[in-house]
PDB file of C-alpha atoms in Angstrom:
ATOM      1  CA  MET A   1      -9.875  14.898 -30.103  1.00 62.00           C
ATOM      2  CA  ALA A   2     -13.279  13.316 -29.518  1.00 68.00           C
ATOM      3  CA  ASN A   3     -14.564  11.243 -32.150  1.00 74.00           C
ATOM      4  CA  LEU A   4     -18.519  11.939 -32.559  1.00 83.00           C
ATOM      5  CA  MET A   5     -20.439   8.809 -33.726  1.00 89.00           C
ATOM      6  CA  ILE A   6     -23.576  10.634 -35.493  1.00 89.00           C
ATOM      7  CA  PRO A   7     -26.081   8.251 -36.800  1.00 91.00           C
ATOM      8  CA  LEU A   8     -26.341   9.938 -40.323  1.00 92.00           C
ATOM      9  CA  GLU A   9     -28.247   6.859 -41.756  1.00 93.00           C
ATOM     10  CA  ARG A  10     -30.759   7.074 -38.860  1.00 94.00           C
ATOM     11  CA  ILE A  11     -31.299  10.861 -39.310  1.00 93.00           C
ATOM     12  CA  ASN A  12     -31.983  10.531 -43.162  1.00 95.00           C
ATOM     13  CA  ALA A  13     -34.066   7.635 -42.960  1.00 94.00           C
ATOM     14  CA  GLU A  14     -36.363   9.715 -40.270  1.00 93.00           C
ATOM     15  CA  ALA A  15     -36.110  12.996 -42.285  1.00 91.00           C
ATOM     16  CA  ARG A  16     -37.461  11.122 -45.357  1.00 93.00           C
ATOM     17  CA  THR A  17     -40.559   9.718 -43.693  1.00 94.00           C
ATOM     18  CA  LEU A  18     -41.562  13.105 -42.569  1.00 92.00           C
ATOM     19  CA  ASP A  19     -44.688  14.691 -43.971  1.00 94.00           C
ATOM     20  CA  PRO A  20     -44.084  18.206 -45.256  1.00 93.00           C
ATOM     21  CA  ALA A  21     -47.682  19.280 -44.385  1.00 95.00           C
ATOM     22  CA  LYS A  22     -47.542  18.097 -40.834  1.00 95.00           C
ATOM     23  CA  THR A  23     -44.083  19.580 -40.325  1.00 93.00           C
ATOM     24  CA  LEU A  24     -45.326  23.152 -41.574  1.00 96.00           C
ATOM     25  CA  VAL A  25     -48.424  22.817 -39.358  1.00 96.00           C
ATOM     26  CA  LEU A  26     -46.064  22.125 -36.160  1.00 95.00           C
ATOM     27  CA  LEU A  27     -43.824  24.893 -37.375  1.00 96.00           C
ATOM     28  CA  ALA A  28     -46.655  27.223 -37.594  1.00 97.00           C
ATOM     29  CA  ARG A  29     -48.083  26.192 -34.286  1.00 97.00           C
ATOM     30  CA  LEU A  30     -44.464  26.572 -32.667  1.00 96.00           C
ATOM     31  CA  VAL A  31     -44.056  30.202 -34.179  1.00 96.00           C
ATOM     32  CA  GLY A  32     -47.545  31.345 -33.134  1.00 96.00           C
ATOM     33  CA  THR A  33     -46.940  30.146 -29.490  1.00 96.00           C
ATOM     34  CA  VAL A  34     -43.982  31.956 -29.274  1.00 94.00           C
ATOM     35  CA  LEU A  35     -45.222  35.337 -31.000  1.00 96.00           C
ATOM     36  CA  LEU A  36     -48.326  35.044 -28.520  1.00 96.00           C
ATOM     37  CA  ALA A  37     -46.114  34.138 -25.580  1.00 97.00           C
ATOM     38  CA  ILE A  38     -43.989  37.238 -25.677  1.00 96.00           C
ATOM     39  CA  PRO A  39     -46.708  39.929 -25.409  1.00 96.00           C
ATOM     40  CA  TYR A  40     -48.566  37.785 -22.910  1.00 97.00           C
ATOM     41  CA  ALA A  41     -45.649  37.820 -20.630  1.00 97.00           C
ATOM     42  CA  LEU A  42     -44.904  41.289 -21.413  1.00 98.00           C
ATOM     43  CA  GLY A  43     -48.531  42.540 -20.314  1.00 98.00           C
ATOM     44  CA  TRP A  44     -48.378  40.167 -17.436  1.00 98.00           C
ATOM     45  CA  THR A  45     -44.962  41.535 -16.074  1.00 98.00           C
ATOM     46  CA  LEU A  46     -46.264  45.272 -16.590  1.00 98.00           C
ATOM     47  CA  ARG A  47     -49.631  44.373 -15.031  1.00 98.00           C
ATOM     48  CA  LYS A  48     -47.768  43.254 -11.866  1.00 98.00           C
ATOM     49  CA  ALA A  49     -45.146  46.062 -11.964  1.00 98.00           C
ATOM     50  CA  TRP A  50     -48.151  48.602 -12.273  1.00 98.00           C
ATOM     51  CA  MET A  51     -49.966  46.922  -9.457  1.00 98.00           C
ATOM     52  CA  GLY A  52     -46.953  47.323  -7.186  1.00 98.00           C
ATOM     53  CA  VAL A  53     -46.781  51.045  -8.057  1.00 98.00           C
ATOM     54  CA  ALA A  54     -50.126  51.595  -7.485  1.00 98.00           C
ATOM     55  CA  LEU A  55     -49.974  49.664  -4.274  1.00 98.00           C
ATOM     56  CA  LEU A  56     -47.026  51.728  -2.853  1.00 98.00           C
ATOM     57  CA  TRP A  57     -48.616  54.933  -4.025  1.00 98.00           C
ATOM     58  CA  THR A  58     -51.868  54.257  -2.049  1.00 98.00           C
ATOM     59  CA  ALA A  59     -49.996  53.197   1.028  1.00 98.00           C
ATOM     60  CA  ALA A  60     -47.867  56.279   1.079  1.00 97.00           C
ATOM     61  CA  VAL A  61     -51.132  58.599   0.407  1.00 97.00           C
ATOM     62  CA  VAL A  62     -52.904  56.718   3.237  1.00 96.00           C
ATOM     63  CA  GLY A  63     -49.822  56.904   5.664  1.00 95.00           C
ATOM     64  CA  TRP A  64     -49.821  60.770   4.811  1.00 94.00           C
ATOM     65  CA  GLN A  65     -53.428  61.215   5.504  1.00 94.00           C
ATOM     66  CA  GLU A  66     -53.316  59.087   8.692  1.00 92.00           C
ATOM     67  CA  ALA A  67     -50.148  61.418  10.060  1.00 91.00           C
ATOM     68  CA  GLY A  68     -52.190  64.374   9.267  1.00 88.00           C
ATOM     69  CA  ARG A  69     -55.189  63.198  11.120  1.00 85.00           C
ATOM     70  CA  SER A  70     -53.110  62.084  14.206  1.00 78.00           C
ATOM     71  CA  ARG A  71     -51.432  65.444  14.363  1.00 74.00           C
ATOM     72  CA  GLN A  72     -54.702  67.290  14.144  1.00 71.00           C
ATOM     73  CA  ALA A  73     -55.867  64.991  17.116  1.00 65.00           C
ATOM     74  CA  VAL A  74     -53.475  65.867  19.723  1.00 62.00           C
ATOM     75  CA  PRO A  75     -54.073  69.067  21.208  1.00 65.00           C
ATOM     76  CA  ASP A  76     -51.415  71.886  21.303  1.00 61.00           C
ATOM     77  CA  GLU A  77     -50.182  72.523  25.007  1.00 58.00           C
TER      78      GLU A  77
END
């Protein structure tokens, strides 16, 4: 079984020197960043997916129209 050496004295000493106000500000900034990053990433992903669908749809419509024009341009024999 592994014996882990955890420096509890050092952890306690550093924890006692933390300023609660600075810690709360840091925590609030972290939570704010996470809360803003999720909708941003979701919006970015949806926009890229929509642009992909729109591009494919437009390509299909233009291809359909071009196929109709080339068929009309060929005279019947």
